[in-house]
PDB file of C-alpha atoms and ligand atoms in Angstrom:
ATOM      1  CA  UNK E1364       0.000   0.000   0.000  1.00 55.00           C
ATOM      2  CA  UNK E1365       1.929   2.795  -1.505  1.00 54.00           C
ATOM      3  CA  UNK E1366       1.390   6.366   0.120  1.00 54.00           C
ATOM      4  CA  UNK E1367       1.172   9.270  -2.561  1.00 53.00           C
ATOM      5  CA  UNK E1368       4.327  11.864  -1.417  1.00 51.00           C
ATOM      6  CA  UNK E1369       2.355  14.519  -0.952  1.00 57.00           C
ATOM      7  CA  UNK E1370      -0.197  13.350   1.583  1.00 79.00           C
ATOM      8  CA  UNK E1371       0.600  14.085   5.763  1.00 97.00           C
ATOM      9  CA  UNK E1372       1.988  11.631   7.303  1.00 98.00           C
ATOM     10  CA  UNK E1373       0.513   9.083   9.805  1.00 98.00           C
ATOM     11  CA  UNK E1374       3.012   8.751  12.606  1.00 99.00           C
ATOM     12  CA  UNK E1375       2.660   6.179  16.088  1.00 99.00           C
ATOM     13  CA  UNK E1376       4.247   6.657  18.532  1.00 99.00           C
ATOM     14  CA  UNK E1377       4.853   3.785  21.314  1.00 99.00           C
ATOM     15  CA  UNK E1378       5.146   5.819  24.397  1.00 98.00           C
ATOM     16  CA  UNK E1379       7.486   3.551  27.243  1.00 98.00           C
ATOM     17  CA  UNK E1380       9.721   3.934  29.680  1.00 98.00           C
ATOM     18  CA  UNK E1381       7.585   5.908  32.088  1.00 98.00           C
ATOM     19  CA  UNK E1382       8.361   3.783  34.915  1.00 98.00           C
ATOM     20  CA  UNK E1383      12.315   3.723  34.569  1.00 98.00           C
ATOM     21  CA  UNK E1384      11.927   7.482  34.176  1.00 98.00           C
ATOM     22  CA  UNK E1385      10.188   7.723  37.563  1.00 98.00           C
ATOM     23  CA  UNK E1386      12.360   4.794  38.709  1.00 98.00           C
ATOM     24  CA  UNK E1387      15.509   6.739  37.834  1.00 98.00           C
ATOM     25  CA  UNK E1388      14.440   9.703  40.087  1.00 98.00           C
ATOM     26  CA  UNK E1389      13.044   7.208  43.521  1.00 98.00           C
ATOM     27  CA  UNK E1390       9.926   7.899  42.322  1.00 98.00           C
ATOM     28  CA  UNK E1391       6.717   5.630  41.890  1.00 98.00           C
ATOM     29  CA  UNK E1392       6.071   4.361  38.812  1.00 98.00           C
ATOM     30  CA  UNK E1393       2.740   6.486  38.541  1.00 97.00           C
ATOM     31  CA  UNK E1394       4.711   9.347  38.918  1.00 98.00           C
ATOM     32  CA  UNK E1395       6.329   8.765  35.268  1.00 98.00           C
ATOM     33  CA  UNK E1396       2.799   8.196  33.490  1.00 98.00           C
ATOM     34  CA  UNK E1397       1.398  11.912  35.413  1.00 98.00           C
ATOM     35  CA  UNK E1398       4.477  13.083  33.570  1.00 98.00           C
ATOM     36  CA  UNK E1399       4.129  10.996  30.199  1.00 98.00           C
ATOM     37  CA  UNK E1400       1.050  12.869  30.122  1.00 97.00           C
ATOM     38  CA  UNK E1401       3.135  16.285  29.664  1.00 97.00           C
ATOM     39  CA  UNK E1402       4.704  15.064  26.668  1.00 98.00           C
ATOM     40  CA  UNK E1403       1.520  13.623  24.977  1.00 98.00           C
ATOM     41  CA  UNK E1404       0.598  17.591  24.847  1.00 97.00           C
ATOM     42  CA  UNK E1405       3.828  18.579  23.535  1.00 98.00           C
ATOM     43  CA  UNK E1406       3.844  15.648  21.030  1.00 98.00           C
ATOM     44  CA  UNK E1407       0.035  16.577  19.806  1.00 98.00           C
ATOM     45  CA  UNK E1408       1.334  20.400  19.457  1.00 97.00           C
ATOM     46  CA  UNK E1409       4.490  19.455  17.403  1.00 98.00           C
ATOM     47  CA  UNK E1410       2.703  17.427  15.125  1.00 98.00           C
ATOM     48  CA  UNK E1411       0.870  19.042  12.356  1.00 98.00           C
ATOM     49  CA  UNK E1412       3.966  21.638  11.849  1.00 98.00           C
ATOM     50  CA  UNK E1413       5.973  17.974  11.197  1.00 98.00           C
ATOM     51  CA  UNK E1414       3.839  17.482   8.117  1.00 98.00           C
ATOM     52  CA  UNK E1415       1.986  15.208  10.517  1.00 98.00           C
ATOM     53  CA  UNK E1416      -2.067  14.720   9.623  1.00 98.00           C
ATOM     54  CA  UNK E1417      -2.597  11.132  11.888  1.00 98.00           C
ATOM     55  CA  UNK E1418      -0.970  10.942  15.511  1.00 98.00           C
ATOM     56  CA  UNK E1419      -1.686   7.317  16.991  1.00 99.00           C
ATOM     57  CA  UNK E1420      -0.324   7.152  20.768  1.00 99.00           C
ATOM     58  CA  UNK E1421      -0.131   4.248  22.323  1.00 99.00           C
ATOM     59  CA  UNK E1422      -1.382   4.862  25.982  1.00 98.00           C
ATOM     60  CA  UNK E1423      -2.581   1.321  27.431  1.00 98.00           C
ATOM     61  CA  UNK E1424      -1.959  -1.831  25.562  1.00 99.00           C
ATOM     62  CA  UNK E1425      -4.500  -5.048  25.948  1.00 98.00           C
ATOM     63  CA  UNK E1426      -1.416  -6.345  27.605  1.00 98.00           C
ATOM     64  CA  UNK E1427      -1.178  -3.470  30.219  1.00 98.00           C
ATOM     65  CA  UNK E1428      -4.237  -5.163  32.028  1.00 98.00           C
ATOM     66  CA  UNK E1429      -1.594  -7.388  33.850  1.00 98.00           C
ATOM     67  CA  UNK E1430      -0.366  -4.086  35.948  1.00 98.00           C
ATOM     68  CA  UNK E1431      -1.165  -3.736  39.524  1.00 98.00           C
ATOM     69  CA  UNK E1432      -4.280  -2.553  39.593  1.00 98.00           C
ATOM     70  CA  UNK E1433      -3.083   0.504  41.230  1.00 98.00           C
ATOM     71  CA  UNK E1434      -0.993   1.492  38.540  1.00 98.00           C
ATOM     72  CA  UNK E1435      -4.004   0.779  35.911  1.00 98.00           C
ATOM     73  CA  UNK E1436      -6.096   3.025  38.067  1.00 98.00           C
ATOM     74  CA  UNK E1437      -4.090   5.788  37.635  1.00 98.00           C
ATOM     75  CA  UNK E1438      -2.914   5.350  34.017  1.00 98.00           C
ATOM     76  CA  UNK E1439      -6.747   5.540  33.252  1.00 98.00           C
ATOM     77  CA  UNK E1440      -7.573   8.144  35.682  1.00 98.00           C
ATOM     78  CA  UNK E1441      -4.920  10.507  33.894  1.00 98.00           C
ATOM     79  CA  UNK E1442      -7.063   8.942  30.554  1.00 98.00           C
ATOM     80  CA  UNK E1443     -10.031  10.518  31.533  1.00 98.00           C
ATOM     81  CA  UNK E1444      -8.411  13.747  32.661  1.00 97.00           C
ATOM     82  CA  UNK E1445      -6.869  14.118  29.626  1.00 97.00           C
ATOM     83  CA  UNK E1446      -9.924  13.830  27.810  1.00 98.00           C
ATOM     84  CA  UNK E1447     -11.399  15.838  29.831  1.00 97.00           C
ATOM     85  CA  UNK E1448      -8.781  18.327  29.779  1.00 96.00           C
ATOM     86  CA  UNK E1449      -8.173  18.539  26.004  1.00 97.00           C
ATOM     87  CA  UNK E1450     -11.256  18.366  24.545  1.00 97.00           C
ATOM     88  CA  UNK E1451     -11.675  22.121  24.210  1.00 97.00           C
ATOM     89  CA  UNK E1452      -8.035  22.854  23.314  1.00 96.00           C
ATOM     90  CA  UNK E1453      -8.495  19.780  20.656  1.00 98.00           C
ATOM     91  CA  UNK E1454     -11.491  21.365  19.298  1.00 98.00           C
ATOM     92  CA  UNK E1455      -9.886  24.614  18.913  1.00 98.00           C
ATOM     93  CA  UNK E1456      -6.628  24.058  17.306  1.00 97.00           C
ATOM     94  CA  UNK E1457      -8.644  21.171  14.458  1.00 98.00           C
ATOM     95  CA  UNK E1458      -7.454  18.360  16.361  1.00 98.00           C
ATOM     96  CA  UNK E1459      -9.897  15.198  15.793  1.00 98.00           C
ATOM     97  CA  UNK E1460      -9.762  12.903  19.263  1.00 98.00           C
ATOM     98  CA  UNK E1461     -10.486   9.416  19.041  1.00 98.00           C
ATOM     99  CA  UNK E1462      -9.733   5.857  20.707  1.00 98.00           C
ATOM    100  CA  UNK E1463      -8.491   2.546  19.235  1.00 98.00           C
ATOM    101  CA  UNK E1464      -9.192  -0.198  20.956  1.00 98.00           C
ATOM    102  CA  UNK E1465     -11.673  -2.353  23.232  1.00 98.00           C
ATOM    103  CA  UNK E1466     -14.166  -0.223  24.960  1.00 98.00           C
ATOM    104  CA  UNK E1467     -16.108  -2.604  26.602  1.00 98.00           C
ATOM    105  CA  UNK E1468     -13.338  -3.306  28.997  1.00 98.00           C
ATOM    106  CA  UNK E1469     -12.968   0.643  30.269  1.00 98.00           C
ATOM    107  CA  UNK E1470     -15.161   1.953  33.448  1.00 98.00           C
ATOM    108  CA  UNK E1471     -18.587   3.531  31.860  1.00 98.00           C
ATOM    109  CA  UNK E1472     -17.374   7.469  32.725  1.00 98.00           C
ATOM    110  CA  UNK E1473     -14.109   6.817  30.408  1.00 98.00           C
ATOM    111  CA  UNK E1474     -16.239   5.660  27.654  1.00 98.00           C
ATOM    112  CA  UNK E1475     -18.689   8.535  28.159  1.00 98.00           C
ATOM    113  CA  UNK E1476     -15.843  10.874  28.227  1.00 98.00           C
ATOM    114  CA  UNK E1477     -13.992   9.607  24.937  1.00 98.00           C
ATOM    115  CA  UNK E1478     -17.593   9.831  22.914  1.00 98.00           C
ATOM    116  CA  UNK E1479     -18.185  13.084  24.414  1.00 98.00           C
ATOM    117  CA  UNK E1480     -14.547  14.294  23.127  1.00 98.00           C
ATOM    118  CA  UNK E1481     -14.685  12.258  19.847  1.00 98.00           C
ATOM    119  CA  UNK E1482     -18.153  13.984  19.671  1.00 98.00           C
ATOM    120  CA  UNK E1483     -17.121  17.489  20.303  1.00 98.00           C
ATOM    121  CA  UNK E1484     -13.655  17.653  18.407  1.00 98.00           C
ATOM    122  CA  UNK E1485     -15.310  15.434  14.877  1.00 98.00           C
ATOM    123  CA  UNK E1486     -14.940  18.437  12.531  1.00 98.00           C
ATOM    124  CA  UNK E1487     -11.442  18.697  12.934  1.00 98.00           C
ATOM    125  CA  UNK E1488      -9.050  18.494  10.067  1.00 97.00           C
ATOM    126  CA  UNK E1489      -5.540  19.640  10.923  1.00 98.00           C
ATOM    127  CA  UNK E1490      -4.824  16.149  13.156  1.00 98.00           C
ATOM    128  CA  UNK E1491      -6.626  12.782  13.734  1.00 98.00           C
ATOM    129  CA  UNK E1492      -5.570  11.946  17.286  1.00 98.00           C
ATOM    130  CA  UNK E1493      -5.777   8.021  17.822  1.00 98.00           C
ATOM    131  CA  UNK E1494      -4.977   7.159  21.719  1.00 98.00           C
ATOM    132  CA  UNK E1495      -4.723   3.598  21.306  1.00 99.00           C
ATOM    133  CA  UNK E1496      -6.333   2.416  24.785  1.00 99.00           C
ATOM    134  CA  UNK E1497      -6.820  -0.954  25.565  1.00 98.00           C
ATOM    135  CA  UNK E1498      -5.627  -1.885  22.026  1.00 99.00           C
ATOM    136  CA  UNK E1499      -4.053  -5.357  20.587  1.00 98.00           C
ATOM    137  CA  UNK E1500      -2.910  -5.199  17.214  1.00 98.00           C
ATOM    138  CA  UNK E1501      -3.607  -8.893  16.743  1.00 98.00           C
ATOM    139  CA  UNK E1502      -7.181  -8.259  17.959  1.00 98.00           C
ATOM    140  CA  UNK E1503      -7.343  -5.847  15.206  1.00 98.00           C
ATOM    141  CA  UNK E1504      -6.467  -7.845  12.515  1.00 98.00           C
ATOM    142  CA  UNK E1505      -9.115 -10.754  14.459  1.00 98.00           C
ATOM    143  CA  UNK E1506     -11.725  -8.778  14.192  1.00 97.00           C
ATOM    144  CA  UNK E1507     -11.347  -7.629  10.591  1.00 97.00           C
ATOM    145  CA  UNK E1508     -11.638 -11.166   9.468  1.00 96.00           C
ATOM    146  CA  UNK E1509     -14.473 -11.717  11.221  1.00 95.00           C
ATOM    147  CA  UNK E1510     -16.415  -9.079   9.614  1.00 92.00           C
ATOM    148  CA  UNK E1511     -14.368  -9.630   6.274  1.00 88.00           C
ATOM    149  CA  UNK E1512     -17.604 -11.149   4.157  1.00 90.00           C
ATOM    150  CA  UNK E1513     -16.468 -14.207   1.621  1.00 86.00           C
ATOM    151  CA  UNK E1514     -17.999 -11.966  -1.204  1.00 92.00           C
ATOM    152  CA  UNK E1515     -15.899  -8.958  -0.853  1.00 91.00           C
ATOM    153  CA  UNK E1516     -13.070  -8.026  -2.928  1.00 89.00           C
ATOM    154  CA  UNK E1517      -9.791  -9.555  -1.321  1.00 83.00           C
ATOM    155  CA  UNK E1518      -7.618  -6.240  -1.475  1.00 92.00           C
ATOM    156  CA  UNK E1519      -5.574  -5.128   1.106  1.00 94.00           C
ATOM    157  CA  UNK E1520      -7.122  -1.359   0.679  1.00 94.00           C
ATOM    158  CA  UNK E1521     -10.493  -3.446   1.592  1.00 95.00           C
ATOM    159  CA  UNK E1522      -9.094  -4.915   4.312  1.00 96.00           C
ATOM    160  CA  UNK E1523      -7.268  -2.239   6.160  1.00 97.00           C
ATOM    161  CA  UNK E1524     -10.653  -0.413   6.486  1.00 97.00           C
ATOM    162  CA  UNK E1525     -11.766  -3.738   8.311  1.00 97.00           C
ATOM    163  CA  UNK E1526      -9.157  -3.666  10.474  1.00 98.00           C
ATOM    164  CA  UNK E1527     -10.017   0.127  11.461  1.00 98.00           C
ATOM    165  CA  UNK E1528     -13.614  -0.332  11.918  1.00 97.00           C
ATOM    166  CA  UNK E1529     -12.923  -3.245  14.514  1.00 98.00           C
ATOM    167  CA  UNK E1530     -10.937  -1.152  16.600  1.00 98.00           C
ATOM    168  CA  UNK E1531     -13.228   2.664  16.120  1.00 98.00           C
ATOM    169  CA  UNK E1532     -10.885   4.355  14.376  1.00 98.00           C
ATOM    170  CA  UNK E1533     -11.977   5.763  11.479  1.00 98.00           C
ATOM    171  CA  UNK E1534     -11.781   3.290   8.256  1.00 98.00           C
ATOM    172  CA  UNK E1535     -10.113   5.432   5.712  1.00 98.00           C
ATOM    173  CA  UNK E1536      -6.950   5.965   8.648  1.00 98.00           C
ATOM    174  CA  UNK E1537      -4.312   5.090   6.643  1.00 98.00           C
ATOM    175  CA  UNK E1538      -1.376   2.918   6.959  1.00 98.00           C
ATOM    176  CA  UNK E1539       1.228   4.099   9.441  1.00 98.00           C
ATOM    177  CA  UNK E1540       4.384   5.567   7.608  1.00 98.00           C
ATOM    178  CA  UNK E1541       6.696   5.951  10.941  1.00 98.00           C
ATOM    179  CA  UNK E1542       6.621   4.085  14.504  1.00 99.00           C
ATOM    180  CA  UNK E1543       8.747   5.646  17.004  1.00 99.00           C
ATOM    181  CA  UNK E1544       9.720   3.892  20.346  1.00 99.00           C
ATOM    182  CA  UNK E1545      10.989   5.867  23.303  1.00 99.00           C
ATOM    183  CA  UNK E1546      13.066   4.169  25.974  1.00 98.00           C
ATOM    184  CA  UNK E1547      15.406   2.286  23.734  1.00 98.00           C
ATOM    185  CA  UNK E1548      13.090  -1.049  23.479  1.00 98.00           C
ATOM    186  CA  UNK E1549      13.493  -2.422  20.194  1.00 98.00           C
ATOM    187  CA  UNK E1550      10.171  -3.982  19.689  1.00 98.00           C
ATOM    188  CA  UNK E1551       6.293  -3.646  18.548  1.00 98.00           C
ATOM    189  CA  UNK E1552       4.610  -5.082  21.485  1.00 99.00           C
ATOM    190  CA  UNK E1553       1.580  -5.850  19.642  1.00 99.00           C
ATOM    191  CA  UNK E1554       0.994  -2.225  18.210  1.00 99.00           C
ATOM    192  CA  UNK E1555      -0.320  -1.609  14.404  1.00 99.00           C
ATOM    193  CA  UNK E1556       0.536  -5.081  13.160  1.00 98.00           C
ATOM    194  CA  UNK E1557      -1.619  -4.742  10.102  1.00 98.00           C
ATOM    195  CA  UNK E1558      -1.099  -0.886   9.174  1.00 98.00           C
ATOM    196  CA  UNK E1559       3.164  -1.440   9.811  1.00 98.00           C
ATOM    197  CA  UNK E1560       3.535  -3.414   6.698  1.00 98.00           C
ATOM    198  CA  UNK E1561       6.059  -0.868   5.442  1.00 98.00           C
ATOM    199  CA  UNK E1562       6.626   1.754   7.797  1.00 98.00           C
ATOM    200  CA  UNK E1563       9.864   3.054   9.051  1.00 98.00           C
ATOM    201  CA  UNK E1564      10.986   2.720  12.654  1.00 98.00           C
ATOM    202  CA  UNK E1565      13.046   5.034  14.559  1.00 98.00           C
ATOM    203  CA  UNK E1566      14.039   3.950  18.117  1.00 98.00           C
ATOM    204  CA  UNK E1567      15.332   6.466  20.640  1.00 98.00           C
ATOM    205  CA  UNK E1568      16.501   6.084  23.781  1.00 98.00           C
ATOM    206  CA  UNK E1569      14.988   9.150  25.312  1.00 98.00           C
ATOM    207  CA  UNK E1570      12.228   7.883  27.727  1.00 99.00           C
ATOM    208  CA  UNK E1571       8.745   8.861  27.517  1.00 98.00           C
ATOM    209  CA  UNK E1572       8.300  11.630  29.690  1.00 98.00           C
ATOM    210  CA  UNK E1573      11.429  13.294  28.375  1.00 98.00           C
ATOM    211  CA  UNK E1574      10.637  13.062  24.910  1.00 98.00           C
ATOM    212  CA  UNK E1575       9.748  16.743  23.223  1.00 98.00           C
ATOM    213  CA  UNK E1576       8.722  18.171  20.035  1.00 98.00           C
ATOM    214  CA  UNK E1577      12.462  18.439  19.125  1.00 98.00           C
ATOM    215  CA  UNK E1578      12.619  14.730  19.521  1.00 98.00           C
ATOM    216  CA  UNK E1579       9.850  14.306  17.672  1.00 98.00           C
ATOM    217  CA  UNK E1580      11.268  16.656  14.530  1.00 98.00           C
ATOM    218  CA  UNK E1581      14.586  14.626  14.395  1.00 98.00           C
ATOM    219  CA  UNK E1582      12.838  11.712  14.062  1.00 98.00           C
ATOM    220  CA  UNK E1583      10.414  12.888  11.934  1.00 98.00           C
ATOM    221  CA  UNK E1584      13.809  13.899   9.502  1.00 98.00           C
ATOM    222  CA  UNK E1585      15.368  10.905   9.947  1.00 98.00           C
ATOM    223  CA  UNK E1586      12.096   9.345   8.590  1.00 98.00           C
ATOM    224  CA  UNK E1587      12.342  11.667   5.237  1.00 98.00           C
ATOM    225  CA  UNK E1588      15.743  10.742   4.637  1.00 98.00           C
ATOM    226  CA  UNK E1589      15.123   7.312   4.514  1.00 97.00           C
ATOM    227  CA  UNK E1590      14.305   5.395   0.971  1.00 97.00           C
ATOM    228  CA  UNK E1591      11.252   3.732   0.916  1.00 97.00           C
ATOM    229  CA  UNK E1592      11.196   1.140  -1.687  1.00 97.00           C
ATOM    230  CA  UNK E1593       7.809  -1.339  -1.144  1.00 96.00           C
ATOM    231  CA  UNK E1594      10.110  -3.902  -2.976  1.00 96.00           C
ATOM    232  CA  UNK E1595      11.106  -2.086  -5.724  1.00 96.00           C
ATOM    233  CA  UNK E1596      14.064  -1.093  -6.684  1.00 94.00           C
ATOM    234  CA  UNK E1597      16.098   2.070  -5.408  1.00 89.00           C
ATOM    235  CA  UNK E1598      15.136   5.699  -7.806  1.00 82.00           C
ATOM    236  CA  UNK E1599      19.125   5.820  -7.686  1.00 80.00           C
ATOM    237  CA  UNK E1600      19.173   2.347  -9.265  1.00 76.00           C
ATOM    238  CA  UNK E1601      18.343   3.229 -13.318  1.00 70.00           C
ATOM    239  CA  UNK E1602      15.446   1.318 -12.828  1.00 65.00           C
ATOM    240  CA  UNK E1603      12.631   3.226 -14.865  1.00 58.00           C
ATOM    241  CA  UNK E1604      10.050   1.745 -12.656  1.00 57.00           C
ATOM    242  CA  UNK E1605      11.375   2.554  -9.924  1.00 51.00           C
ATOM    243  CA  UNK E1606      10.154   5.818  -9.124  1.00 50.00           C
ATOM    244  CA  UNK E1607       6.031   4.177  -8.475  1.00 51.00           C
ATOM    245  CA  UNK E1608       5.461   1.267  -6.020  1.00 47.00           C
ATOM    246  CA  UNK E1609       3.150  -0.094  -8.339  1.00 49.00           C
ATOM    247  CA  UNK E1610       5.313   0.606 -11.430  1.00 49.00           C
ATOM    248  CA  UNK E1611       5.210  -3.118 -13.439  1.00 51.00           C
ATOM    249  CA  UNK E1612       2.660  -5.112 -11.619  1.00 47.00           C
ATOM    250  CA  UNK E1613      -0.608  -6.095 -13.547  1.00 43.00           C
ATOM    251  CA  UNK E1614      -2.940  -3.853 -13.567  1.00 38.00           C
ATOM    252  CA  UNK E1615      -5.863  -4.542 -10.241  1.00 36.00           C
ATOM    253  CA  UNK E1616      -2.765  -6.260  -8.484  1.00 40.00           C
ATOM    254  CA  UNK E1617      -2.116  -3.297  -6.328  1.00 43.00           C
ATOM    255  CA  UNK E1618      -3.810  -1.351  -4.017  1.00 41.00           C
TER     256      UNK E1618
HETATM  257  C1  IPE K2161       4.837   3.288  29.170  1.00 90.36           C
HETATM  258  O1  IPE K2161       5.752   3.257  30.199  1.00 90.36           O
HETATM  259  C2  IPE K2161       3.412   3.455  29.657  1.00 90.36           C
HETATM  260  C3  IPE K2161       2.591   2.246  29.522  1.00 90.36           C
HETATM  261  C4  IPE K2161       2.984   1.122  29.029  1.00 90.36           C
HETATM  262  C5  IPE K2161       1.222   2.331  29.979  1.00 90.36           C
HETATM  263  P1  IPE K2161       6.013   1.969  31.069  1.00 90.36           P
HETATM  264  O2  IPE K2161       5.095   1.983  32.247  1.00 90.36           O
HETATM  265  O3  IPE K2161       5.964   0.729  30.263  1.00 90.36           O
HETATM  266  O4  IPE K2161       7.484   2.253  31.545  1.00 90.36           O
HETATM  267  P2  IPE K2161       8.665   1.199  31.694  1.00 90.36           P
HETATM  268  O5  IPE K2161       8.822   0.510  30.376  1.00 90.36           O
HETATM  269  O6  IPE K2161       8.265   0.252  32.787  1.00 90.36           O
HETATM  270  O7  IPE K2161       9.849   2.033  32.056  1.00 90.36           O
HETATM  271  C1  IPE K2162       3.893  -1.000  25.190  1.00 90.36           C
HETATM  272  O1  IPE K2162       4.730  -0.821  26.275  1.00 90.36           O
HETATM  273  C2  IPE K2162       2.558  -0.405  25.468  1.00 90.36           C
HETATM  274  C3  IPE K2162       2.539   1.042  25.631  1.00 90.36           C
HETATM  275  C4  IPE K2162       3.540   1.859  25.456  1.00 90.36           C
HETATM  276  C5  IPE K2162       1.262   1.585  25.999  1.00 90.36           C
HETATM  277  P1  IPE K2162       5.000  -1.977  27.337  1.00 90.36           P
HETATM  278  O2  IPE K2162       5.989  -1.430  28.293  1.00 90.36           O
HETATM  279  O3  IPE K2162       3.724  -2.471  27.896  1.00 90.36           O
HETATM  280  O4  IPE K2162       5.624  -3.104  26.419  1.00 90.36           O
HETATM  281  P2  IPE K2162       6.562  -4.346  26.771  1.00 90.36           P
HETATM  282  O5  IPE K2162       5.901  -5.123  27.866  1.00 90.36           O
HETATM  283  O6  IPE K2162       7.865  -3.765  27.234  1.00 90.36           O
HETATM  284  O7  IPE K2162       6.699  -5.077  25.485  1.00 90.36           O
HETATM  285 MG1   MG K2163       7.362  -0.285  29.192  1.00 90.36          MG
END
């Protein structure tokens, strides 16, 4: 699924090391996700200036269940807040909220909070925030073949909106170009399985609640200076062909 060059990007961003950053300081962990929060706002207000027009964060993963239940209490209490928070400040600068993942697993006043925000911010058009909450990429791509009919077209265009739908994002979210990791893990942890296909990762080994919109503009660069090939051969190559992603394969083989 080749991206046309001139359309915004569609960054994730897998937000860790919040614990080793409170960790570092003899802090509780909780005290790293209050201030993981602080970077979420810088990260949303870097974006669109990045060329950035999809943000997907990933705040709580299906995994993240296995926590204390402490430290799940307040990594959804500072949910809420946020949502709470934001919602205005979203609306106002054409940010478009919404949440990825399982919602029948999240207390009734977060799930009236994210449709009230998803609600109130739906016009905008400068950046579609995804906080991927409660999320499993797997379950994703699970659910899209459940609802996948045997009649339909089997494209993967077709199929990624499947995927979408069974997590509420919206269905024409595109594939994601970039996936950054804080905290120097090298690893997806279950996050955009489907949509990854041919993005670029950057890890850096800035924890979360350190990371700025300066980190988020280097990697953002070091994104644009990479080649991105979808199996084709390099523009530098002499290959004529080389310069489309769909350059030389039958015609209705690509999406
Ligand atoms: C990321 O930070 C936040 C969530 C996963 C919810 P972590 O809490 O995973 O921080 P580390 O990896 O333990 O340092
Ligand atoms: C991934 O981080 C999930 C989020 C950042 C929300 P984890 O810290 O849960 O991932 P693992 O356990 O190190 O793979
Ligand atoms: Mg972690």
């Amino acid at each position: 699924m080749a991206r046309p060059p001139n359309e915004g990007l569609h960054v994730g961003l897998i937000m860790d090391g919040n614990g080793r950053w409170a960790q570092a300081r003899g802090l509780p962990r909780t005290e790293g996700h209050g201030r993981g929060a602080d970077a979420v706002r810088r990260a949303v207000e870097a974006a669109p200036a990045l060329g950035i027009t999809t943000l997907t964060l990933y705040a709580f993963s299906a995994d993240n269940w296995r926590r204390p239940a402490d430290e799940v209490a307040v990594l959804m209490g500072l949910l809420e807040s946020f949502l709470v928070r934001e919602r205005e400040n979203c609306r106002r600068r054409g940010v478009r909220l919404g949440l990825i993942g399982r919602r029948d697993r999240l207390s009734p006043a977060l799930v009236r909070e994210t449709e009230a925000a998803e609600l109130a911010t739906r016009d905008g058009t400068r950046l579609y925030l995804r906080l991927a909450v409660d999320y499993s990429g797997r379950s994703a791509i699970l659910g899209a073949a459940a609802g996948f009919r045997p009649d339909e077209r089997r494209d993967e265009r077709g199929f990624l909106r499947h995927v979408n739908r069974a997590c509420h994002s919206d269905p024409e979210t595109p594939p994601v170009d970039l996936i950054i990791r804080t905290s120097g893990e090298q690893r997806l942890s279950d996050f955009l399985l489907f949509e990854s296909a041919y993005a670029e990762l950057v890890f850096v080994d800035t924890l979360w609640p350190d990371f700025g919109g300066e980190d988020l503009r280097r990697a953002v660069e070091a994104f644009r200076r990479r080649e991105r090939r979808y199996g084709g051969l390099s523009a530098s190559s002499g290959n004529p062909s080389a310069e489309s992603a769909t350059a030389g394969c039958p015609p209705g083989q690509r999406v």
